[in-house]
Coordinates of C-alpha atoms in Angstrom, one line a residue:
Chain A
M1 CA 0.1 0.1 -0.1
S2 CA 3.0 2.4 0.2
A3 CA 6.7 2.6 -0.8
P4 CA 9.0 4.2 1.8
A5 CA 9.2 7.7 1.8
M6 CA 11.6 9.8 -0.4
G7 CA 14.5 11.1 1.7
T8 CA 15.7 9.6 4.9
T9 CA 13.4 8.5 7.6
K10 CA 15.3 8.2 10.7
T11 CA 13.2 7.0 13.5
A12 CA 14.3 7.3 17.1
H13 CA 14.5 3.4 17.3
S14 CA 16.7 2.6 14.5
D15 CA 20.3 1.6 15.6
V16 CA 21.5 0.8 12.3
A17 CA 22.9 3.8 10.5
P18 CA 21.0 4.4 7.2
K19 CA 22.9 3.5 4.0
K20 CA 24.0 6.5 2.1
K21 CA 21.7 6.2 -1.0
R22 CA 22.3 8.2 -4.0
G23 CA 19.2 10.1 -4.5
P24 CA 17.7 10.8 -7.8
G25 CA 18.8 13.5 -10.0
A26 CA 17.4 17.0 -10.6
L27 CA 15.5 15.7 -13.7
A28 CA 14.1 12.7 -12.0
T29 CA 13.1 14.7 -9.0
A30 CA 11.2 17.1 -11.0
Y31 CA 9.3 14.4 -12.8
L32 CA 8.6 12.6 -9.6
V33 CA 7.3 15.9 -8.1
I34 CA 4.9 16.3 -11.2
Y35 CA 3.7 12.7 -11.0
N36 CA 3.0 13.0 -7.2
V37 CA 1.2 16.1 -7.7
V38 CA -0.7 14.8 -10.5
M39 CA -1.7 11.7 -8.3
T40 CA -2.6 14.0 -5.4
A41 CA -4.8 16.1 -7.5
G42 CA -6.5 12.9 -9.2
W43 CA -7.3 11.3 -5.9
L44 CA -8.6 14.7 -4.5
V45 CA -10.9 14.7 -7.6
I46 CA -12.3 11.3 -6.6
A47 CA -12.7 12.4 -2.9
V48 CA -14.6 15.6 -4.0
G49 CA -16.6 13.6 -6.5
L50 CA -17.5 11.1 -3.6
V51 CA -18.5 13.9 -1.3
R52 CA -20.5 15.9 -3.8
A53 CA -22.4 12.7 -4.9
Y54 CA -23.1 11.8 -1.3
L55 CA -24.6 15.1 -0.6
A56 CA -26.6 15.3 -3.8
R57 CA -28.1 11.8 -3.3
G58 CA -28.1 11.7 0.4
S59 CA -27.1 8.0 0.6
Y60 CA -24.2 5.9 0.3
H61 CA -25.4 3.4 -2.3
G62 CA -24.3 3.6 -6.0
L63 CA -21.5 6.2 -5.3
Y64 CA -19.0 4.0 -7.3
Y65 CA -20.4 5.1 -10.7
T66 CA -19.7 8.6 -10.2
I67 CA -16.1 8.2 -9.7
E68 CA -15.6 5.0 -11.8
K69 CA -13.5 6.5 -14.5
P70 CA -11.0 8.6 -12.4
L71 CA -10.5 5.8 -10.0
K72 CA -9.6 3.4 -12.8
F73 CA -7.3 6.1 -14.3
F74 CA -5.5 6.9 -11.4
Q75 CA -5.2 3.7 -9.8
T76 CA -4.0 2.1 -13.0
G77 CA -1.5 5.0 -13.2
A78 CA 0.0 3.8 -10.2
L79 CA 1.6 1.2 -12.2
L80 CA 4.2 3.8 -13.2
E81 CA 5.5 3.4 -9.6
I82 CA 6.8 0.0 -10.5
L83 CA 8.7 1.4 -13.2
H84 CA 10.3 4.1 -10.9
C85 CA 11.6 1.4 -8.7
A86 CA 12.8 -0.6 -11.6
V87 CA 14.7 2.4 -12.9
G88 CA 15.9 3.4 -9.5
I89 CA 14.7 6.9 -9.1
V90 CA 12.7 5.6 -6.0
P91 CA 14.7 3.5 -3.6
S92 CA 12.2 0.9 -3.1
S93 CA 11.9 -2.8 -3.8
V94 CA 10.5 -3.6 -7.1
V95 CA 8.8 -6.8 -5.9
L96 CA 7.1 -5.4 -3.0
T97 CA 5.8 -2.1 -4.7
G98 CA 4.7 -4.3 -7.6
F99 CA 2.9 -6.7 -5.4
Q100 CA 1.1 -3.7 -3.7
V101 CA 0.1 -1.9 -6.9
L102 CA -0.8 -5.1 -8.8
S103 CA -3.2 -6.0 -6.0
R104 CA -4.9 -2.9 -6.2
V105 CA -5.2 -2.9 -10.1
F106 CA -6.4 -6.5 -9.8
L107 CA -9.2 -5.4 -7.4
T108 CA -10.2 -2.3 -9.6
W109 CA -10.1 -4.3 -13.0
A110 CA -10.4 -7.9 -12.4
V111 CA -13.2 -7.8 -9.5
T112 CA -14.9 -4.6 -9.5
H113 CA -14.9 -3.7 -13.2
S114 CA -15.5 -7.3 -14.4
V115 CA -18.3 -8.4 -11.9
R116 CA -20.9 -5.7 -12.5
E117 CA -23.2 -7.0 -9.8
V118 CA -20.7 -6.0 -7.2
Q119 CA -20.5 -2.3 -7.9
N120 CA -23.6 -1.7 -6.1
E121 CA -22.1 -3.1 -2.9
D122 CA -21.1 -0.9 0.2
S123 CA -17.9 -2.8 0.6
V124 CA -16.8 -1.2 -2.7
L125 CA -17.3 2.4 -1.1
L126 CA -15.5 1.1 2.0
F127 CA -12.3 0.5 0.2
V128 CA -12.6 3.2 -2.5
S129 CA -12.9 5.7 0.4
A130 CA -10.0 4.1 2.4
W131 CA -7.9 4.2 -0.7
T132 CA -8.8 7.8 -1.5
I133 CA -7.7 9.1 1.8
T134 CA -4.6 7.0 2.0
E135 CA -3.5 7.8 -1.6
I136 CA -4.0 11.7 -1.0
I137 CA -1.9 11.6 2.2
R138 CA 0.7 9.3 0.6
Y139 CA 1.2 11.3 -2.5
S140 CA 1.3 14.6 -0.7
F141 CA 3.7 13.2 1.7
Y142 CA 6.0 12.3 -1.2
T143 CA 5.6 15.6 -2.8
F144 CA 6.6 17.4 0.2
S145 CA 9.5 15.0 1.0
L146 CA 10.9 15.5 -2.6
L147 CA 10.8 19.3 -2.0
N148 CA 12.3 18.7 1.4
H149 CA 9.6 20.6 3.1
L150 CA 7.6 18.0 5.0
P151 CA 5.0 19.5 7.2
Y152 CA 4.8 17.5 10.5
L153 CA 0.9 17.2 10.2
I154 CA 1.2 15.1 6.7
K155 CA 3.8 12.8 8.5
W156 CA 1.5 12.5 11.6
A157 CA -1.6 11.9 9.5
R158 CA 0.4 9.1 7.5
Y159 CA 1.3 7.4 10.6
T160 CA -1.9 7.7 12.3
F161 CA -4.6 7.2 9.7
F162 CA -2.8 4.1 8.5
L163 CA -3.9 2.3 11.5
V164 CA -7.6 2.8 10.6
L165 CA -7.5 3.0 6.9
Y166 CA -5.2 -0.1 6.1
P167 CA -7.7 -2.6 7.9
M168 CA -10.6 -0.8 6.4
G169 CA -9.3 -1.0 3.0
V170 CA -8.4 -4.9 3.5
T171 CA -11.9 -5.4 4.8
G172 CA -13.5 -3.7 1.8
E173 CA -11.5 -5.6 -0.6
L174 CA -12.2 -9.0 1.1
L175 CA -15.9 -8.3 1.2
T176 CA -15.9 -7.2 -2.4
V177 CA -14.1 -10.3 -3.6
Y178 CA -16.5 -12.3 -1.4
A179 CA -19.6 -10.6 -2.9
A180 CA -18.3 -11.3 -6.3
L181 CA -17.8 -15.2 -5.8
P182 CA -21.4 -16.2 -6.6
Y183 CA -21.6 -14.4 -9.9
V184 CA -18.3 -15.8 -11.0
Q185 CA -19.2 -19.3 -10.3
K186 CA -22.6 -18.9 -12.1
T187 CA -21.1 -17.2 -15.2
G188 CA -17.8 -18.9 -15.3
L189 CA -16.0 -15.7 -15.6
Y190 CA -12.4 -15.9 -16.9
S191 CA -12.5 -19.7 -16.5
V192 CA -11.2 -22.3 -18.9
T193 CA -12.3 -26.0 -18.5
L194 CA -11.0 -29.4 -19.8
P195 CA -11.0 -30.7 -22.4
N196 CA -9.3 -28.3 -24.7
K197 CA -6.4 -28.1 -27.1
Y198 CA -4.0 -26.9 -24.7
N199 CA -4.7 -29.1 -21.8
F200 CA -5.1 -26.5 -19.4
S201 CA -7.8 -25.2 -17.2
F202 CA -8.3 -22.3 -14.8
D203 CA -11.1 -21.7 -12.3
Y204 CA -11.4 -18.1 -11.4
H205 CA -13.8 -19.0 -8.7
T206 CA -11.2 -21.0 -6.9
F207 CA -8.6 -18.5 -7.7
L208 CA -10.5 -15.7 -5.8
I209 CA -11.0 -17.8 -3.0
L210 CA -7.2 -18.5 -2.8
T211 CA -6.9 -14.6 -3.1
M212 CA -9.0 -14.2 -0.1
V213 CA -7.1 -16.7 1.9
S214 CA -3.7 -15.3 0.8
Y215 CA -4.8 -11.8 2.0
I216 CA -4.1 -12.7 5.6
P217 CA -0.2 -13.4 5.3
C218 CA 0.3 -11.2 2.4
K219 CA -1.4 -8.1 3.8
S220 CA 0.0 -8.4 7.2
L221 CA 3.6 -8.8 5.8
S222 CA 3.5 -5.9 3.6
Y223 CA 2.4 -3.6 6.4
P224 CA 3.5 -0.1 5.7
P225 CA 7.4 0.3 6.0
Q226 CA 7.2 3.0 8.7
Y227 CA 6.1 0.3 11.0
T228 CA 8.8 -2.0 10.1
T229 CA 11.3 -0.1 12.1
D230 CA 9.0 -0.6 15.0
V231 CA 8.7 -4.2 14.2
Q232 CA 12.5 -4.2 14.1
Y233 CA 13.0 -2.6 17.2
Y234 CA 10.4 -4.9 18.9
C235 CA 12.3 -8.0 17.4
S236 CA 15.8 -6.7 18.5
W237 CA 14.4 -6.2 22.1
V238 CA 12.3 -9.5 22.3
V239 CA 14.4 -12.0 20.3
P240 CA 17.5 -11.8 22.4
R241 CA 15.2 -12.4 25.7
I242 CA 13.5 -15.2 24.0
K243 CA 16.7 -16.8 23.1
Y244 CA 17.7 -16.4 26.8
I245 CA 14.9 -18.1 28.0
L246 CA 15.3 -21.0 25.7
R247 CA 19.0 -21.5 26.5
P248 CA 18.4 -24.4 28.8
F249 CA 17.0 -26.3 26.0
D250 CA 20.2 -25.9 23.7
I251 CA 21.6 -29.1 25.7
L252 CA 18.8 -31.0 23.9
S253 CA 20.3 -30.0 20.6
N254 CA 23.5 -32.2 21.5
C255 CA 21.6 -35.4 22.4
S256 CA 22.1 -38.2 19.9
P257 CA 18.9 -38.4 17.9
I258 CA 19.3 -34.6 17.1
L259 CA 22.9 -35.1 16.4
H260 CA 22.2 -37.9 13.8
F261 CA 19.7 -35.7 12.2
K262 CA 22.2 -32.9 12.2
S263 CA 24.8 -35.3 10.4
L264 CA 22.3 -35.7 7.6
L265 CA 22.3 -32.0 7.2
Y266 CA 26.0 -31.2 6.7
Chain B
M1 CA 96.9 -63.6 33.2
D2 CA 97.1 -60.0 34.1
T3 CA 98.3 -59.0 30.8
L4 CA 95.6 -61.2 29.3
A5 CA 93.1 -59.5 31.5
L6 CA 94.5 -56.2 30.7
E7 CA 94.4 -57.1 27.0
A8 CA 90.9 -58.3 27.3
K9 CA 90.1 -55.1 29.0
A10 CA 91.8 -53.1 26.7
N11 CA 90.2 -54.9 23.7
G12 CA 87.0 -54.5 25.4
Q13 CA 87.6 -50.8 25.7
E14 CA 88.7 -50.6 22.2
K15 CA 85.6 -52.5 21.1
K16 CA 83.8 -50.1 23.1
S17 CA 85.3 -47.1 21.4
S18 CA 85.6 -48.6 18.1
A19 CA 81.8 -49.6 18.1
P20 CA 80.2 -46.5 16.7
R21 CA 78.9 -45.1 19.8
P22 CA 75.8 -43.0 19.0
R23 CA 77.2 -39.7 19.3
P24 CA 74.9 -37.2 20.8
K25 CA 73.6 -35.3 18.0
P26 CA 74.5 -31.6 18.0
P27 CA 71.9 -29.7 19.5
K28 CA 69.5 -28.8 16.4
K29 CA 69.1 -25.2 15.9
A30 CA 65.5 -24.9 16.5
K31 CA 63.7 -23.7 13.3
R32 CA 62.0 -20.4 13.9
I33 CA 58.4 -21.1 13.6
V34 CA 56.4 -17.8 13.8
Y35 CA 53.1 -18.8 15.3
F36 CA 50.2 -16.8 14.1
E37 CA 47.7 -15.2 16.3
V38 CA 44.3 -15.3 15.1
E39 CA 41.5 -13.1 16.2
I40 CA 37.9 -13.6 15.1
V41 CA 35.5 -10.7 15.1
D42 CA 31.7 -10.6 14.4
A43 CA 31.3 -9.0 11.1
K44 CA 28.2 -7.0 12.1
T45 CA 28.7 -6.0 15.7
K46 CA 32.5 -6.1 15.5
E47 CA 32.6 -7.9 19.0
K48 CA 35.5 -10.1 19.5
L49 CA 34.5 -13.7 19.4
L50 CA 37.7 -15.8 19.9
L51 CA 41.5 -15.1 20.2
L52 CA 43.6 -18.1 19.0
D53 CA 47.4 -17.9 19.8
K54 CA 50.0 -20.2 18.6
V55 CA 48.3 -21.1 15.4
E56 CA 50.5 -23.0 12.9
P57 CA 51.4 -20.8 9.9
T58 CA 50.6 -23.8 7.6
S59 CA 47.1 -24.3 8.8
T60 CA 44.2 -23.9 6.5
I61 CA 41.2 -21.8 7.0
L62 CA 39.3 -25.1 7.7
D63 CA 41.6 -25.8 10.6
I64 CA 40.6 -22.4 12.1
K65 CA 37.1 -22.9 11.5
A66 CA 37.2 -26.1 13.4
L67 CA 39.0 -24.6 16.3
F68 CA 36.3 -21.9 16.3
H69 CA 33.6 -24.7 16.1
K70 CA 35.1 -26.2 19.3
S71 CA 34.7 -23.2 21.3
N72 CA 31.3 -22.3 19.7
P73 CA 29.7 -25.6 19.0
Q74 CA 26.6 -24.0 17.4
W75 CA 28.5 -22.8 14.4
Y76 CA 29.9 -26.0 12.5
P77 CA 32.5 -25.2 9.9
A78 CA 30.1 -25.4 6.9
R79 CA 28.1 -22.6 8.5
Q80 CA 31.0 -20.2 9.1
S81 CA 32.0 -17.5 6.7
L82 CA 35.5 -15.9 7.5
R83 CA 36.5 -12.8 5.8
L84 CA 39.5 -10.5 5.7
D85 CA 37.1 -7.6 5.1
P86 CA 33.7 -7.3 6.7
K87 CA 32.3 -6.6 3.2
G88 CA 34.7 -8.8 1.1
K89 CA 34.2 -12.5 0.0
G90 CA 34.6 -15.3 2.2
L91 CA 37.9 -17.1 2.3
K92 CA 38.1 -20.5 1.1
D93 CA 38.7 -23.5 3.3
E94 CA 41.9 -24.6 1.6
D95 CA 43.6 -21.1 1.8
I96 CA 46.7 -21.4 3.9
L97 CA 47.2 -18.9 6.8
Q98 CA 50.7 -17.8 5.7
T99 CA 49.7 -17.1 2.2
L100 CA 47.1 -14.6 3.1
P101 CA 47.9 -10.8 3.3
V102 CA 47.9 -10.7 7.1
G103 CA 50.6 -10.0 9.5
T104 CA 51.3 -12.4 12.2
T105 CA 48.2 -11.3 13.9
A106 CA 45.4 -12.1 11.7
S107 CA 42.1 -10.7 12.2
F108 CA 39.0 -12.4 10.6
Y109 CA 35.5 -11.3 10.2
F110 CA 33.0 -13.8 11.0
S111 CA 29.4 -14.2 9.7
D112 CA 27.1 -16.9 10.3
L113 CA 25.7 -18.4 7.0
G114 CA 22.7 -20.0 8.6
A115 CA 21.8 -23.6 8.9
Q116 CA 23.5 -25.5 6.0
I117 CA 22.4 -28.6 4.4
A118 CA 24.6 -30.9 2.0
W119 CA 23.9 -30.3 -1.7
G120 CA 23.4 -34.0 -2.3
T121 CA 20.5 -34.1 0.0
V122 CA 18.9 -31.1 -1.7
F123 CA 19.5 -32.4 -5.3
L124 CA 18.3 -36.0 -4.5
S125 CA 15.0 -34.7 -2.8
E126 CA 14.2 -32.3 -5.5
C127 CA 14.5 -35.1 -8.0
Y128 CA 12.9 -38.1 -6.1
G129 CA 9.7 -35.7 -5.5
P130 CA 8.7 -35.2 -9.2
L131 CA 9.6 -38.7 -10.1
L132 CA 7.2 -40.0 -7.5
I133 CA 4.6 -37.4 -7.8
Y134 CA 4.3 -37.9 -11.5
L135 CA 4.0 -41.7 -11.2
M136 CA 1.1 -41.1 -8.7
F137 CA -0.8 -39.0 -11.2
Y138 CA 0.1 -41.5 -13.9
F139 CA -1.4 -44.4 -12.0
R140 CA -4.5 -42.3 -11.0
L141 CA -4.4 -42.9 -7.6
P142 CA -7.6 -42.1 -5.6
F143 CA -8.6 -38.5 -4.7
I144 CA -6.9 -37.0 -7.6
Y145 CA -9.3 -37.4 -10.5
A146 CA -13.1 -38.5 -10.4
P147 CA -13.5 -41.9 -8.6
K148 CA -14.6 -43.7 -11.8
Y149 CA -11.1 -43.1 -13.1
D150 CA -9.3 -44.5 -10.2
F151 CA -6.3 -46.7 -11.1
S152 CA -7.5 -46.6 -14.8
S153 CA -5.0 -46.0 -17.6
S154 CA -5.2 -43.5 -20.4
K155 CA -6.0 -44.6 -23.7
H156 CA -3.5 -42.2 -25.5
W157 CA -0.3 -43.8 -26.2
V158 CA 1.6 -40.3 -25.9
V159 CA 0.6 -40.2 -22.1
H160 CA 2.6 -43.4 -21.7
L161 CA 5.4 -42.0 -23.5
A162 CA 5.3 -38.9 -21.7
C163 CA 5.5 -40.7 -18.3
M164 CA 8.4 -42.7 -19.5
C165 CA 10.3 -39.5 -20.9
H166 CA 9.7 -37.5 -17.6
S167 CA 10.6 -40.6 -15.4
F168 CA 13.6 -41.1 -17.5
H169 CA 14.6 -37.4 -17.1
Y170 CA 14.6 -37.6 -13.4
V171 CA 16.1 -41.0 -13.1
K172 CA 19.0 -39.6 -15.1
R173 CA 19.3 -36.7 -12.9
I174 CA 19.4 -38.7 -9.9
L175 CA 22.1 -41.0 -11.1
E176 CA 24.1 -37.9 -12.3
T177 CA 23.9 -36.5 -8.8
L178 CA 25.0 -39.7 -7.3
F179 CA 27.7 -40.4 -9.6
I180 CA 28.8 -37.6 -11.9
H181 CA 28.3 -34.1 -10.4
R182 CA 31.1 -32.5 -8.7
I183 CA 30.0 -29.4 -6.9
S184 CA 32.6 -27.0 -5.3
H185 CA 30.5 -26.0 -2.2
G186 CA 29.8 -28.9 0.1
T187 CA 26.7 -27.3 1.5
M188 CA 23.9 -24.8 0.7
P189 CA 21.6 -22.8 3.2
L190 CA 18.8 -24.8 4.7
R191 CA 16.0 -22.7 3.2
N192 CA 17.1 -23.8 -0.2
I193 CA 15.8 -27.2 0.3
F194 CA 12.4 -25.9 0.8
K195 CA 12.5 -23.5 -2.0
N196 CA 13.8 -25.9 -4.6
C197 CA 11.6 -28.8 -3.4
S198 CA 8.4 -26.7 -3.5
Y199 CA 9.3 -25.4 -6.9
Y200 CA 10.0 -28.7 -8.5
W201 CA 7.3 -30.6 -6.7
C202 CA 4.5 -28.1 -7.3
F203 CA 5.4 -28.0 -11.0
A204 CA 5.6 -31.5 -11.4
A205 CA 2.2 -32.0 -9.7
W206 CA 0.6 -29.3 -11.9
M207 CA 2.0 -30.8 -15.3
A208 CA 1.3 -34.4 -14.3
Y209 CA -2.2 -33.5 -13.2
Y210 CA -3.1 -32.4 -16.8
I211 CA -1.1 -34.8 -18.9
N212 CA -2.6 -37.8 -16.9
H213 CA -6.2 -36.2 -16.9
P214 CA -9.0 -38.5 -18.2
L215 CA -9.8 -35.5 -20.5
Y216 CA -6.5 -34.8 -21.9
T217 CA -6.4 -33.9 -25.6
P218 CA -3.5 -35.5 -27.6
P219 CA -1.3 -33.1 -29.8
Y220 CA -3.0 -31.5 -32.8
Y221 CA -0.7 -32.9 -35.4
G222 CA -0.8 -36.3 -34.0
Q223 CA 2.0 -38.8 -34.5
Q224 CA 4.2 -36.5 -36.4
Q225 CA 4.3 -34.1 -33.8
V226 CA 4.9 -36.6 -31.0
K227 CA 7.8 -38.4 -32.9
T228 CA 9.5 -35.1 -33.8
A229 CA 9.3 -34.0 -30.2
L230 CA 10.5 -37.3 -28.9
I231 CA 13.5 -37.1 -31.1
I232 CA 14.4 -33.7 -29.9
F233 CA 13.9 -34.7 -26.2
L234 CA 16.4 -37.8 -26.5
F235 CA 18.8 -35.8 -28.4
C236 CA 18.9 -33.1 -25.6
Q237 CA 19.0 -35.7 -22.9
V238 CA 22.1 -37.4 -24.4
G239 CA 23.6 -33.9 -25.0
N240 CA 23.0 -32.9 -21.4
F241 CA 24.6 -36.3 -20.1
S242 CA 27.6 -35.8 -22.5
I243 CA 28.0 -32.2 -21.1
N244 CA 27.8 -33.4 -17.6
I245 CA 30.4 -36.1 -18.2
T246 CA 32.7 -33.6 -19.9
L247 CA 32.4 -31.3 -17.0
R248 CA 33.2 -34.1 -14.6
N249 CA 36.3 -35.2 -16.4
L250 CA 37.7 -31.6 -16.5
K251 CA 38.4 -31.8 -12.9
C252 CA 40.5 -34.5 -11.1
P253 CA 38.9 -35.7 -8.0
G254 CA 39.8 -33.5 -5.0
S255 CA 41.7 -30.9 -7.2
K256 CA 40.2 -27.4 -7.0
V257 CA 41.9 -26.1 -10.3
K258 CA 39.3 -24.6 -12.5
K259 CA 39.7 -25.2 -16.4
I260 CA 37.7 -23.9 -19.3
P261 CA 35.6 -26.7 -20.9
H262 CA 36.4 -27.4 -24.6
P263 CA 34.6 -29.5 -27.3
T264 CA 35.8 -33.1 -27.3
K265 CA 35.4 -35.9 -29.7
N266 CA 31.9 -36.3 -28.6
P267 CA 29.7 -34.3 -31.2
F268 CA 27.4 -33.4 -28.4
T269 CA 30.2 -31.2 -26.9
W270 CA 30.8 -29.3 -29.9
I271 CA 28.3 -26.7 -28.7
F272 CA 31.0 -25.8 -26.1
A273 CA 32.4 -23.7 -29.1
L274 CA 29.5 -21.5 -28.8
V275 CA 28.0 -21.8 -25.6
S276 CA 29.4 -21.5 -22.0
C277 CA 26.8 -23.5 -20.2
P278 CA 25.5 -26.0 -22.9
N279 CA 24.0 -28.3 -20.0
Y280 CA 21.4 -25.6 -19.5
T281 CA 20.9 -25.3 -23.3
Y282 CA 20.3 -28.9 -23.8
E283 CA 17.9 -28.9 -20.5
L284 CA 16.0 -26.2 -22.2
G285 CA 15.8 -28.1 -25.5
S286 CA 14.6 -31.2 -23.5
W287 CA 11.8 -29.5 -21.8
M288 CA 10.8 -27.7 -25.2
G289 CA 10.5 -31.2 -26.6
F290 CA 8.5 -32.5 -23.9
T291 CA 6.2 -29.3 -24.1
V292 CA 5.5 -30.1 -27.9
M293 CA 5.2 -33.8 -27.2
T294 CA 2.4 -33.1 -24.7
Q295 CA 1.0 -29.9 -26.0
C296 CA 0.1 -28.9 -22.5
L297 CA 0.3 -25.3 -21.4
P298 CA 1.5 -25.8 -17.7
V299 CA 4.7 -27.7 -19.2
A300 CA 5.3 -24.6 -21.4
F301 CA 5.0 -22.5 -18.3
F302 CA 7.4 -24.7 -16.6
T303 CA 9.8 -24.4 -19.6
I304 CA 9.6 -20.7 -19.5
V305 CA 10.3 -20.4 -15.7
G306 CA 13.1 -22.9 -16.1
F307 CA 14.6 -20.9 -18.9
V308 CA 14.5 -17.7 -17.1
L309 CA 16.1 -19.3 -13.9
M310 CA 18.8 -21.2 -16.1
T311 CA 19.5 -18.0 -18.1
V312 CA 20.3 -16.2 -14.8
W313 CA 22.5 -19.1 -13.5
A314 CA 24.3 -19.4 -17.0
R315 CA 25.0 -15.6 -17.0
G316 CA 26.6 -15.8 -13.7
K317 CA 28.7 -18.6 -14.7
H318 CA 29.7 -17.0 -17.9
R319 CA 30.6 -14.0 -15.9
N320 CA 32.8 -16.1 -13.6
Y321 CA 34.7 -17.8 -16.6
R322 CA 35.4 -14.4 -18.0
K323 CA 36.7 -13.0 -14.8
E324 CA 38.8 -16.0 -14.1
F325 CA 40.4 -16.7 -17.4
R326 CA 41.9 -14.0 -19.5
D327 CA 41.8 -15.9 -22.6
Y328 CA 38.3 -17.0 -22.4
P329 CA 36.9 -17.6 -25.9
T330 CA 35.0 -14.5 -26.8
L331 CA 32.7 -16.3 -29.3
R332 CA 30.8 -18.1 -26.5
S333 CA 27.5 -16.9 -25.0
P334 CA 26.0 -17.9 -21.7
I335 CA 23.2 -20.1 -22.7
L336 CA 21.9 -19.5 -26.4
P337 CA 24.4 -19.2 -29.2
F338 CA 24.8 -15.8 -30.3
I339 CA 21.6 -14.5 -28.7
L340 CA 21.8 -15.0 -24.9

């Protein structure tokens, strides 16, 4: 859901000195500023569209249709971030960013767009609003970081709002996929059955279920990086203490069945 | 009598003196062996882990690792990486202490490579898995396909042929691992066994499911397609085997001298003129043959993924060859002649 911020993020907890990374050149910085400004503006348009539509209609339902086009455009535009990481102007892992962006794009196109019946669901509004607020804060955070003028408010907002928005987004996504399941099974959307010339089969329904299951480990592992320093700090405090507690059990590792097993290892 | 006795005494003494008395050897000038002092420091925390004094200058890195293992039993030698520089390359086990660019006090940086496992164990488990898994699907064991197909046999002869080819490939690989391959590193990280086994086993299950499926569709061009693909497959298998034999014959057992492989009398090795790692080329060829023979999309995916991985390995090996040998033939490419 996010790539680490541009510029250094030294937290009070990190003991390891941050590696000196060569920042992007002037042209790349200008391009990135423009990109982030455009994305902030785009998501603001979506936010404003949602609010206006809600005020006009007086209800939550069917708001997806009002912002369908800008949502698709700007969420798909986030694919450029993978390119930024691959080229190196953003110091982030291609795999991690790719995974996060592709999961968003998958939900936008392969679930919400493809299965029309879910577009009226409230869960769609749940994740769209979560994404909107998150992305506005995130892109403005990057813009200000690139310009080396980060207001504390944005940094605070990014840290704090994530605690609510991240689970909110994940819940909305899961509910939407769950709502799409019966329609996919009925129509056999994107599915291929045997027998066929290529001896291949694919069941989109099962694939969606597996996606939902994988959300639990994947989404908790790709938790926003500003929390990974907290996790690292926690681990560096807790793990030695666990090892200390487990030290008496080390003698077990030298008893004969375990030694025999070890000999198979090396 | 006295004189006789005296004579006898004299003779005796003479004898004594004439018998070469082992002269005490002159005190040997003690050869000045300069003992080394070895300090082992943790590469990350820079904390001093061990100080060894009176280390023989002719001892190897492996001896030092063994000494370190004695004091820290949880780090067996295969798990240790000793370096001269915290960010440098690990020193080889057979490097001798006095040939290293250190003074008489050597300081080595230690890093833990993690739990290690013998390469043979990994290779064998990653080959036995697909062999058995494919056969499970071939014999249509229960719970895989619908119950009415349990233990039935496919009516297409290409399915039987595919089973034979697949099994032959993995049996060949197992035999090569046992008798032919010579790998320089004795061990690899433990997580490799999980990574490699899940890759091979999952793909084997995926392929085997479709090829042995009751609703399998034989290749579009029928006999012609299957026969051509079989020839390609066998050709590449023989080629791969020849390359492995050639690579084995390059090294004498126990020697760590690296040599450039060259084409031999065997026509299958003539590809060495164009390619650095023809074993990967032939492996790719075998799997492409298998794909065409079965006309199965999962097999095609496996071939593509395997090709990407092997290209990465081949390029790494090619780079190492070029770095190590100044006169490495420039015509050779890593895996595909002239292309890659």
